[in-house]
XYZ file of C-alpha atoms in Angstrom:
691
model
C 32.675 -24.452 -61.394
C 34.211 -21.683 -60.056
C 30.833 -19.762 -58.740
C 29.827 -22.978 -57.322
C 32.999 -23.147 -55.435
C 32.378 -19.721 -54.471
C 28.842 -19.940 -53.478
C 29.524 -22.614 -51.156
C 32.385 -20.533 -49.575
C 30.447 -17.643 -49.175
C 27.627 -20.057 -47.415
C 30.215 -21.203 -45.150
C 31.861 -17.834 -44.257
C 28.569 -16.650 -43.397
C 27.508 -19.575 -41.268
C 30.590 -20.054 -39.166
C 30.261 -17.003 -37.250
C 26.710 -17.677 -36.187
C 27.949 -21.539 -35.108
C 30.989 -20.126 -33.452
C 28.409 -17.514 -31.638
C 26.197 -20.240 -30.451
C 29.106 -22.518 -29.040
C 30.151 -19.601 -27.364
C 26.576 -19.067 -26.016
C 26.850 -23.057 -25.279
C 29.895 -22.893 -23.125
C 28.996 -19.621 -21.381
C 25.524 -21.367 -20.202
C 27.486 -24.365 -18.963
C 29.688 -22.357 -16.915
C 26.662 -20.724 -15.334
C 25.118 -23.974 -14.342
C 28.352 -25.083 -12.699
C 28.711 -21.628 -10.991
C 25.301 -22.010 -9.893
C 26.023 -25.290 -8.359
C 28.843 -23.987 -6.312
C 26.236 -21.304 -5.024
C 23.938 -23.716 -3.919
C 26.678 -25.372 -1.987
C 27.825 -22.514 -0.774
C 24.495 -21.250 0.712
C 24.089 -24.805 2.334
C 27.520 -24.401 3.923
C 26.699 -21.206 4.718
C 23.640 -22.128 6.566
C 25.660 -25.030 8.469
C 28.506 -22.676 9.475
C 26.416 -19.909 10.951
C 24.546 -22.902 13.178
C 28.113 -23.561 14.210
C 29.020 -19.842 14.549
C 25.942 -19.382 16.786
C 26.962 -22.603 19.192
C 30.550 -21.114 19.263
C 29.444 -17.914 20.407
C 26.945 -18.981 23.131
C 29.964 -21.623 24.035
C 32.778 -18.578 24.587
C 30.420 -16.329 25.846
C 29.346 -19.010 29.072
C 32.901 -19.264 29.640
C 33.466 -21.886 27.383
C 31.048 -24.225 29.217
C 27.932 -25.640 27.553
C 25.020 -27.994 27.551
C 26.633 -29.263 24.090
C 30.111 -30.031 25.719
C 32.295 -27.764 22.820
C 29.748 -25.339 21.534
C 28.194 -27.514 19.140
C 27.560 -31.261 18.235
C 29.480 -33.875 16.739
C 26.925 -34.458 14.140
C 26.834 -30.569 13.367
C 30.721 -30.741 12.794
C 30.482 -33.687 11.120
C 28.239 -31.997 8.781
C 30.268 -28.865 7.986
C 32.849 -30.915 7.605
C 31.438 -32.937 5.070
C 30.123 -30.108 3.220
C 33.423 -28.270 3.348
C 35.042 -31.621 1.335
C 32.356 -31.044 -1.177
C 32.819 -27.627 -2.096
C 36.550 -27.616 -1.495
C 37.803 -28.504 -5.329
C 35.623 -26.522 -7.384
C 35.305 -23.372 -4.761
C 37.073 -20.111 -5.534
C 40.689 -19.603 -4.407
C 39.669 -16.920 -1.737
C 36.807 -19.607 -0.354
C 39.244 -22.310 0.026
C 41.848 -19.972 1.742
C 39.097 -18.697 4.358
C 37.956 -22.682 4.694
C 41.547 -23.629 5.234
C 41.426 -21.330 8.289
C 38.353 -23.160 10.046
C 40.451 -25.872 12.137
C 42.220 -22.662 13.776
C 39.285 -20.911 14.311
C 37.814 -24.044 15.867
C 40.574 -24.687 18.125
C 40.876 -21.046 19.376
C 36.989 -21.223 20.251
C 37.529 -24.550 22.512
C 40.682 -24.169 24.320
C 41.924 -20.435 23.023
C 41.847 -16.950 25.331
C 39.596 -14.827 22.731
C 36.297 -13.286 23.648
C 32.843 -14.291 22.051
C 32.748 -11.341 20.121
C 36.007 -12.172 18.467
C 34.871 -15.742 17.701
C 31.978 -14.399 16.189
C 33.762 -12.247 13.547
C 36.116 -14.968 12.935
C 33.144 -17.291 11.826
C 31.888 -14.145 9.915
C 34.566 -13.823 7.802
C 34.461 -17.228 6.471
C 30.706 -17.179 5.897
C 30.927 -13.869 4.098
C 33.419 -15.101 1.700
C 31.149 -17.906 0.894
C 28.625 -15.413 -0.166
C 30.473 -13.578 -2.546
C 30.169 -16.787 -4.630
C 26.476 -15.787 -5.233
C 27.647 -11.928 -5.294
C 30.124 -12.938 -7.883
C 27.631 -14.620 -9.794
C 25.024 -12.076 -9.810
C 27.462 -9.441 -11.297
C 28.652 -11.377 -13.896
C 25.428 -12.623 -15.085
C 25.141 -12.398 -19.006
C 22.324 -10.192 -20.328
C 20.826 -12.762 -22.358
C 20.187 -14.854 -19.066
C 18.995 -11.705 -17.262
C 16.485 -11.029 -19.548
C 15.295 -14.498 -19.691
C 15.091 -15.086 -16.109
C 12.987 -11.646 -15.945
C 10.375 -12.810 -18.428
C 9.944 -15.902 -16.392
C 10.042 -13.975 -13.287
C 7.485 -11.536 -14.385
C 5.224 -13.819 -16.063
C 5.124 -15.828 -12.867
C 4.093 -12.679 -11.055
C 1.676 -11.482 -13.219
C -1.723 -12.011 -10.954
C -0.014 -11.097 -7.482
C -1.318 -8.038 -5.934
C 1.410 -5.396 -4.856
C 2.749 -3.924 -1.919
C 5.834 -1.062 -1.878
C 8.658 -2.778 -0.018
C 9.753 -5.828 1.980
C 8.866 -5.551 5.479
C 10.848 -7.145 8.668
C 8.046 -10.051 8.692
C 8.961 -10.479 5.079
C 5.545 -9.226 3.505
C 6.597 -8.021 -0.192
C 4.400 -5.129 -1.915
C 3.595 -5.099 -5.534
C 6.612 -2.932 -6.702
C 8.439 -4.931 -9.763
C 12.142 -4.951 -9.556
C 14.560 -3.447 -12.124
C 13.777 -4.045 -15.936
C 14.904 -7.513 -16.731
C 16.405 -8.993 -13.562
C 15.701 -12.159 -12.044
C 16.251 -14.060 -8.790
C 19.753 -14.207 -9.447
C 20.147 -10.708 -8.636
C 18.403 -10.564 -5.668
C 19.935 -13.341 -4.133
C 22.972 -11.720 -2.636
C 20.715 -9.482 -0.777
C 18.508 -11.999 0.865
C 21.298 -14.406 1.468
C 22.937 -11.381 3.444
C 19.182 -10.995 5.175
C 19.906 -14.348 6.357
C 23.132 -14.318 7.407
C 22.580 -11.092 9.359
C 19.490 -12.775 10.724
C 21.663 -15.692 12.184
C 23.911 -13.338 13.769
C 21.471 -11.659 15.446
C 20.422 -14.649 16.975
C 23.903 -15.973 17.742
C 24.845 -12.939 19.410
C 21.879 -12.803 21.704
C 22.583 -16.294 22.558
C 26.204 -15.254 23.947
C 24.471 -12.274 25.848
C 21.977 -14.452 27.343
C 24.518 -17.080 28.182
C 27.389 -14.384 29.389
C 24.850 -12.486 31.688
C 24.551 -9.126 32.568
C 23.935 -6.237 30.067
C 26.336 -7.070 27.518
C 26.592 -3.861 25.815
C 29.124 -5.609 23.564
C 27.297 -8.226 22.065
C 23.899 -6.721 22.564
C 25.237 -3.359 20.050
C 26.737 -5.716 17.825
C 23.560 -7.703 17.810
C 21.335 -4.342 17.067
C 23.633 -3.363 14.348
C 23.292 -6.589 12.753
C 19.225 -5.969 12.984
C 19.641 -3.079 11.178
C 21.772 -4.530 8.193
C 19.133 -7.417 8.382
C 16.392 -4.656 7.698
C 18.747 -3.062 5.072
C 19.509 -6.171 3.071
C 15.829 -6.815 3.166
C 14.996 -3.531 1.597
C 17.473 -4.146 -1.111
C 15.704 -7.549 -1.576
C 12.754 -5.917 -1.993
C 13.851 -3.360 -4.766
C 16.025 -5.754 -6.869
C 13.791 -9.389 -6.571
C 10.773 -9.736 -9.241
C 7.576 -9.943 -8.137
C 6.932 -13.700 -8.021
C 10.259 -13.874 -5.585
C 8.928 -11.279 -3.043
C 5.801 -12.937 -3.089
C 7.082 -16.576 -2.275
C 8.849 -14.836 0.346
C 5.981 -13.098 1.979
C 4.083 -16.339 1.737
C 6.970 -18.433 3.341
C 8.459 -16.239 6.068
C 4.977 -15.331 7.815
C 3.056 -16.848 10.572
C 3.020 -16.837 14.422
C 6.665 -17.929 14.897
C 7.731 -15.034 12.590
C 5.673 -12.741 14.439
C 6.569 -13.515 17.965
C 10.162 -13.592 16.528
C 9.999 -9.822 15.538
C 8.285 -8.769 18.438
C 11.234 -10.389 20.469
C 13.588 -8.813 18.310
C 12.002 -5.414 18.388
C 12.365 -5.734 22.473
C 15.865 -7.233 22.415
C 17.523 -4.859 19.863
C 15.691 -1.205 21.009
C 18.625 -0.508 22.942
C 22.284 -1.674 22.986
C 22.323 -3.697 25.806
C 20.184 -6.231 27.920
C 17.874 -4.796 30.658
C 17.153 -6.776 33.543
C 13.806 -7.492 32.093
C 14.980 -8.459 28.611
C 17.374 -10.746 30.948
C 14.248 -12.327 32.588
C 12.481 -13.491 29.208
C 12.328 -17.103 28.416
C 15.918 -17.441 26.819
C 14.515 -20.916 25.098
C 11.105 -19.641 23.972
C 13.353 -16.866 22.532
C 15.830 -19.083 20.634
C 13.204 -21.355 18.997
C 11.283 -18.267 17.376
C 14.453 -16.920 16.195
C 15.275 -19.928 14.996
C 12.113 -20.670 13.040
C 12.181 -17.417 11.382
C 15.479 -17.982 10.383
C 14.650 -21.655 9.030
C 11.915 -19.866 6.816
C 14.295 -17.238 5.447
C 16.761 -20.231 4.810
C 14.177 -22.339 2.883
C 13.510 -19.299 0.687
C 16.961 -18.655 -0.165
C 17.465 -22.266 -0.541
C 14.654 -22.671 -3.072
C 15.845 -19.349 -5.299
C 19.005 -21.136 -5.363
C 17.596 -24.296 -6.786
C 15.374 -22.449 -9.184
C 17.848 -20.440 -10.715
C 20.088 -23.728 -11.383
C 17.181 -24.953 -13.302
C 17.010 -21.730 -15.258
C 20.279 -22.149 -16.156
C 20.165 -25.637 -17.022
C 17.225 -24.947 -19.193
C 19.193 -22.010 -20.554
C 21.743 -24.749 -21.866
C 19.520 -26.780 -22.794
C 18.164 -24.613 -25.277
C 21.845 -23.389 -26.215
C 22.485 -27.201 -27.552
C 19.465 -27.231 -29.704
C 20.169 -23.817 -30.969
C 23.897 -24.749 -31.956
C 22.156 -28.169 -33.865
C 19.827 -26.026 -35.629
C 22.297 -23.523 -36.705
C 24.948 -26.472 -38.126
C 21.649 -28.200 -39.848
C 21.015 -25.107 -41.180
C 23.866 -24.332 -42.585
C 24.217 -27.685 -44.313
C 21.198 -27.259 -45.995
C 21.799 -23.710 -47.045
C 25.200 -25.005 -48.326
C 23.516 -27.609 -50.491
C 21.106 -25.329 -51.834
C 23.585 -22.669 -52.781
C 25.496 -25.632 -54.872
C 22.555 -26.562 -56.706
C 21.229 -23.059 -57.436
C 24.490 -21.675 -58.415
C 24.732 -24.662 -61.084
C 21.552 -23.925 -62.673
C 21.899 -20.269 -62.434
C 25.413 -20.156 -64.110
C 23.909 -22.567 -67.035
C 20.727 -20.393 -67.694
C 22.726 -16.961 -67.113
C 24.951 -16.503 -70.580
C 22.248 -15.945 -72.969
C 19.960 -13.539 -71.615
C 22.865 -11.072 -70.708
C 23.574 -9.471 -74.207
C 19.809 -8.826 -74.601
C 19.590 -7.257 -70.846
C 23.005 -5.170 -71.263
C 22.335 -3.637 -74.573
C 18.208 -2.733 -73.609
C 19.485 -1.294 -70.189
C 21.942 0.970 -71.701
C 19.282 2.188 -74.003
C 17.016 3.221 -71.670
C 19.887 4.126 -69.115
C 20.690 6.945 -72.050
C 17.275 8.178 -72.691
C 14.513 6.708 -70.737
C 11.534 8.937 -72.088
C 12.397 8.887 -75.929
C 13.296 4.857 -76.540
C 10.705 2.498 -76.895
C 10.603 -0.547 -74.210
C 13.032 -3.460 -74.392
C 11.574 -6.418 -75.939
C 12.706 -10.073 -74.475
C 11.295 -13.212 -76.511
C 12.950 -15.774 -74.420
C 10.988 -18.042 -71.644
C 9.101 -16.595 -68.654
C 11.902 -16.424 -66.033
C 14.133 -14.304 -63.718
C 15.752 -12.764 -66.632
C 11.919 -12.068 -68.198
C 11.083 -10.581 -64.760
C 14.402 -8.260 -65.117
C 13.141 -7.172 -68.423
C 9.672 -6.668 -67.374
C 11.309 -4.357 -64.112
C 13.476 -2.481 -66.758
C 10.257 -1.458 -68.712
C 8.209 -0.561 -65.191
C 11.051 1.614 -64.347
C 10.885 3.200 -67.735
C 7.254 3.829 -67.250
C 8.182 5.027 -63.517
C 10.605 7.531 -65.143
C 8.304 9.180 -67.523
C 5.292 9.176 -65.038
C 7.835 11.013 -62.540
C 8.713 13.342 -65.286
C 4.972 13.856 -66.088
C 4.348 14.497 -61.554
C 7.308 17.107 -61.975
C 5.817 19.226 -64.401
C 2.327 19.299 -62.112
C 4.525 19.910 -59.006
C 6.552 22.754 -60.797
C 3.097 24.318 -61.398
C 1.910 23.783 -58.050
C 5.041 24.833 -56.189
C 4.529 28.418 -58.105
C 1.252 28.461 -57.233
C 1.905 27.867 -53.481
C 4.511 30.638 -53.476
C 1.905 32.851 -54.537
C -0.067 32.263 -51.527
C 2.554 31.476 -49.100
C 2.691 35.176 -47.492
C -1.019 35.572 -46.912
C -1.298 32.503 -45.073
C 1.550 33.525 -42.977
C 0.416 36.830 -42.051
C -2.689 35.275 -41.356
C -1.299 32.462 -38.935
C 0.672 35.149 -37.149
C -2.676 36.806 -36.333
C -4.200 33.657 -35.231
C -1.658 33.410 -32.840
C -1.677 36.843 -31.494
C -5.407 36.576 -30.800
C -4.309 32.913 -29.042
C -1.931 34.364 -26.775
C -4.149 37.355 -25.583
C -7.195 35.094 -25.197
C -4.953 32.535 -22.721
C -3.509 35.760 -20.578
C -7.064 36.789 -20.290
C -8.256 33.730 -19.058
C -5.308 33.293 -16.802
C -6.579 36.572 -15.054
C -9.825 35.873 -14.604
C -9.506 32.600 -13.506
C -7.034 34.258 -10.580
C -9.519 36.907 -9.728
C -12.050 34.072 -9.412
C -10.283 32.391 -7.117
C -9.092 35.078 -4.778
C -12.540 36.207 -4.775
C -13.989 33.069 -3.746
C -11.433 32.604 -0.841
C -12.114 36.323 0.089
C -15.478 35.948 0.540
C -15.231 32.453 2.194
C -13.071 34.314 4.662
C -15.592 37.535 5.168
C -18.467 35.169 5.642
C -16.344 32.931 7.839
C -15.300 36.110 10.209
C -19.077 37.284 10.447
C -20.171 33.994 11.501
C -17.220 33.965 14.308
C -18.336 37.626 15.381
C -21.813 36.086 15.211
C -21.491 33.234 17.446
C -19.605 35.903 19.828
C -22.359 38.132 19.909
C -25.130 34.969 20.566
C -22.830 33.711 23.305
C -22.721 36.931 25.169
C -26.539 37.080 24.803
C -26.893 33.388 26.114
C -25.173 34.735 28.940
C -27.344 37.511 29.889
C -30.295 36.087 29.152
C -32.840 34.237 31.694
C -35.713 33.732 29.859
C -35.933 30.233 28.829
C -38.122 30.745 25.402
C -35.464 33.483 24.406
C -32.891 31.298 25.538
C -34.136 28.420 23.580
C -34.168 30.771 20.150
C -30.643 31.944 21.433
C -29.450 28.257 21.379
C -31.103 27.664 18.031
C -29.387 30.448 16.307
C -25.924 29.245 17.958
C -26.627 26.134 16.396
C -27.575 27.508 13.117
C -24.575 29.856 13.071
C -22.268 26.989 14.067
C -23.397 24.897 11.002
C -22.906 28.057 8.671
C -19.218 28.476 10.091
C -18.743 24.523 9.288
C -20.018 25.199 5.413
C -18.017 28.209 5.288
C -14.644 25.842 6.516
C -15.697 23.971 3.431
C -16.015 26.423 1.111
C -12.224 27.310 1.888
C -11.183 23.526 1.602
C -12.875 23.538 -1.851
C -11.098 26.730 -2.974
C -7.510 24.911 -1.929
C -7.080 27.611 0.997
C -5.939 26.725 4.670
C -8.381 28.275 8.000
C -5.773 29.320 9.861
C -7.056 29.131 13.704
C -5.197 29.073 16.850
C -4.950 25.490 18.361
C -5.828 24.184 21.884
C -2.820 24.474 23.938
C -3.407 20.832 25.150
C -5.070 17.734 24.359
C -8.640 17.406 24.235
C -10.349 14.986 25.530
C -12.002 12.659 22.986
C -15.392 13.094 24.424
C -15.130 16.961 23.786
C -14.194 16.882 20.335
C -17.439 13.815 19.516
C -19.880 16.286 21.121
C -18.677 19.269 19.374
C -18.925 17.221 15.912
C -22.621 16.703 16.971
C -23.506 19.813 18.076
C -22.724 21.449 14.347
C -25.248 19.227 12.589
C -29.000 19.813 12.141
C -30.122 16.843 13.070
C -27.870 16.271 16.083
C -30.888 14.845 18.432
C -30.713 11.522 16.078
C -27.182 10.705 17.341
C -26.822 7.910 19.713
C -23.555 8.358 21.272
C -22.021 4.714 22.265
C -18.752 3.984 24.151
C -15.748 5.494 23.815
C -12.224 4.627 24.762
C -11.574 6.034 28.641
C -9.089 8.974 29.077
C -8.907 9.089 25.471
C -7.222 12.741 24.342
C -6.504 14.088 21.079
C -3.633 16.269 19.880
C -4.734 20.161 20.207
C -3.599 21.057 16.488
C -5.916 18.168 15.180
C -8.538 18.552 17.357
C -11.103 21.107 15.889
C -10.547 19.133 12.245
C -10.824 15.709 13.864
C -14.382 17.197 14.932
C -15.078 18.784 11.361
C -14.256 15.587 10.099
C -16.884 13.501 12.319
C -19.344 16.339 11.933
C -19.273 15.642 8.246
C -19.933 11.905 8.471
C -22.796 12.351 10.995
C -24.129 14.698 9.041
C -24.396 12.700 5.843
C -25.914 9.891 7.997
C -28.599 11.615 9.421
C -29.568 13.530 6.153
C -29.563 9.814 4.182
C -31.020 7.283 6.216
C -34.994 7.324 7.599
C -35.903 10.296 9.857
C -36.969 7.724 12.798
C -33.869 5.790 12.673
C -30.815 6.648 15.029
C -27.334 7.058 13.986
C -24.894 5.120 16.215
C -21.367 6.331 17.074
C -19.164 4.799 19.121
C -15.045 4.299 18.814
C -12.755 1.782 20.442
C -8.497 1.503 21.425
C -6.626 -1.087 19.235
C -3.839 -2.855 20.581
C -1.367 -0.606 18.005
C -2.492 2.238 20.062
C -4.865 3.849 17.104
C -8.483 4.695 18.002
C -11.163 3.441 15.772
C -14.128 5.886 15.477
C -18.004 4.119 13.599
C -20.910 6.448 12.313
C -23.363 3.753 11.308
C -26.744 4.717 9.651
C -29.677 2.456 8.527
C -29.980 3.495 5.089
C -30.349 1.441 1.900
C -26.700 1.330 1.012
C -24.667 1.554 -2.101
C -23.509 -0.959 -4.444
C -20.039 -2.674 -3.733
C -18.657 -1.308 -6.756
C -19.785 2.187 -6.196
C -18.655 1.656 -2.224
C -15.069 0.373 -3.781
C -14.778 3.468 -6.168
C -15.827 5.711 -2.964
C -12.856 4.215 -1.011
C -10.240 4.426 -3.579
C -10.908 8.391 -3.866
C -10.899 8.727 -0.360
C -7.787 7.158 -0.209
C -6.113 9.670 -2.752
C -7.818 13.283 -1.869
C -4.941 14.895 -3.653
C -6.122 13.669 -7.021
C -9.746 14.213 -7.014
C -11.250 17.333 -8.310
C -13.281 19.950 -6.133
C -17.193 18.122 -6.332
C -19.768 19.956 -8.578
C -22.095 21.095 -6.201
C -25.776 20.678 -7.721
C -28.853 22.209 -6.408
C -30.365 21.141 -2.946
C -33.066 18.401 -3.851
C -36.391 17.739 -1.614
C -35.312 15.537 1.242
C -36.458 12.009 0.831
C -36.862 9.186 4.157
C -34.174 6.700 3.786
C -33.787 6.964 -0.033
C -29.808 6.958 0.114
C -27.090 6.123 2.701
C -24.155 8.106 4.147
C -21.902 7.487 1.261
C -24.017 8.058 -1.260
C -25.162 11.506 0.043
C -21.762 12.532 -0.450
C -22.141 12.567 -4.304
C -25.772 12.958 -4.604
C -26.794 9.362 -4.837
C -25.449 6.268 -6.518
C -24.224 7.461 -9.882
C -21.552 5.003 -10.582
C -17.479 4.920 -10.405
C -17.208 7.348 -12.721
C -18.168 10.077 -10.619
C -16.045 11.677 -7.974
C -16.278 12.536 -4.327
C -19.271 14.730 -3.451
C -18.860 17.613 -1.148
C -19.059 16.094 2.543
C -16.699 13.126 1.497
C -14.493 15.433 -0.547
C -13.929 17.523 2.762
C -13.312 14.342 4.882
C -10.774 13.123 2.364
C -9.109 16.566 2.607
C -8.864 16.400 6.298
C -8.094 13.017 6.760
C -4.875 13.738 4.535
C -3.718 16.638 6.662
C -3.390 14.849 9.685
C -2.788 11.046 8.144
C -6.174 9.583 9.357
C -7.860 6.539 7.289
C -11.281 6.568 6.288
C -13.052 3.944 4.974
C -16.593 3.011 3.983
C -17.864 -0.345 4.642
C -21.202 -2.483 4.407
C -23.529 -2.579 7.653
C -23.364 -5.836 9.051
C -26.630 -7.226 10.016
C -28.817 -4.981 7.492
C -28.686 -2.170 5.052
C -27.080 0.814 5.790
C -23.310 2.265 5.744
C -20.571 2.109 8.651
C -17.780 5.059 8.106
C -14.632 4.074 10.085
C -11.957 6.764 10.592
C -8.722 5.097 12.100
C -6.899 7.912 14.349
C -3.326 7.208 14.423
C -1.213 7.137 17.682
C 0.452 10.084 17.287
C -2.548 12.285 17.394
C -3.434 10.348 20.630
C -0.959 11.628 23.400
C -1.036 9.775 26.835
C -3.046 11.081 29.609
C -0.599 12.649 32.166
């Protein structure tokens, strides 16, 4: 009877902490639900209060005269008052105190003598106290709730493609947030961004309403815009992938892009210029309001999702507590029944086990196994275990004797093996040192020979140009031109060798900008089949920075050389360029070859975007030329050999030159027929404006 009571007490003692822990988790999850509901109400109130603040700032800045009479409509004021009454009872003390000052702020805005900036700061302090509700929730989020939220967010964004940070337009790159973080961690950052976006709108309203440059309000709007961008960046770092994707899909569109252009113009300097003041104020306000509404919608949806998540967590804790209580009850019944049966069947075999175990413990190798004639129950299993243990001890004694013999053998041969190991290590170190020395010597020799060849080619070009100036015979002059063309191609090949060796060819850059047309003509002159290049239209008066002109010409010549070499000999290679709205210049090299597969094209573009991660190409022996057997892209690698192949020499040089100056190169299928089009994007930084 005593054993039954003790077993029952043991089960209760083991199960009670688990039940109490489950009850504590339930209490904690219920608190999270209540705080999430409060945060949802605080977000809605902060939105309404921000609209009232913007209207009041405009009203005060305009000299306390407005189309709405008192800065905001009665409907807006009533909505704010209703939301304040709903949140007042459950809000923290600091929030209640801040909301209690709201009536005084309104009276000061309507009949006081404070300026617009003071009204902005007073309203903003109240809004910030509401945002502290969400910040407090995120900081005190328990680990189990954060891990669950993070796993749900991760599963929701498994198929999303990424980009690197949250841009001003809300585009979200594919970088993940911190491990185990849910949307609750990112809500304060998003709320700060929404509040700052609304602040920019209100300050700009006040600046427009007051008239003039308004450096005070405009500079504050400029700082609010910077804080918004910082908050969006923090949101991109802390938010999970699904939250960033939702933001990117929602905060987008023509209105958002228009609002961002207005923000860029109006906050680029700490005052409003005459041109800024002449803009359509209503159109600006409508665009900014549309963008803010999109951001608020995302924030509200995130708060609602977090509330649902905590409610699911609470329901799960309720289920867990019920299961634990049921499990403890079942275990209590089982323990009572088993202890009764065990006590009845334990007394008889104990004496057999006690005597046999003592005998085996005294001399397991010299005693016979224990004999048990009872029924086949747990005591018989114990006897079998004792006999198995005896057999194991006997086996261990035998293996110990064998191990002692093996140990003696190993000790005798240990010194010989140690000496052999030291000899092999010495040979390895000597061979490694020799290989390193040979590698450095080969690399230096390669670079030295390339530099010598390049120097000789430069001298050869100088001699040929001198002969061309003094020659008047047309036939000889034609021959000199051919030699000049061959030497120019040799110079390009020598520069390619230096790029393959990882060395830089330092030459004096041009003193000033070089016309883009001259750069293209120089590139055409460096290829063998220059007469097949058809030069199309180029942006008028476009110029290239002097330090990048030679490298851009070299890059274009490699693309033209590939296009002419691997397209039908009777076809033309088309070269053209155009100017983009962003200030960049796009250059196009289009051939009429048979093209390459889509998978191969994607692999080439991926490698062109990461030149530093590519090994120098293996240059095979030149093959006989064929008419139209490849394209510009496939020529760089000796044919379409699959995505496992690296870049060929031509595209490898193109990738290295593009990375040096921030150029972007991409290969595309030619529209309207077979062939490849190579696109080169020249950034605006390399295109100085014409004086």
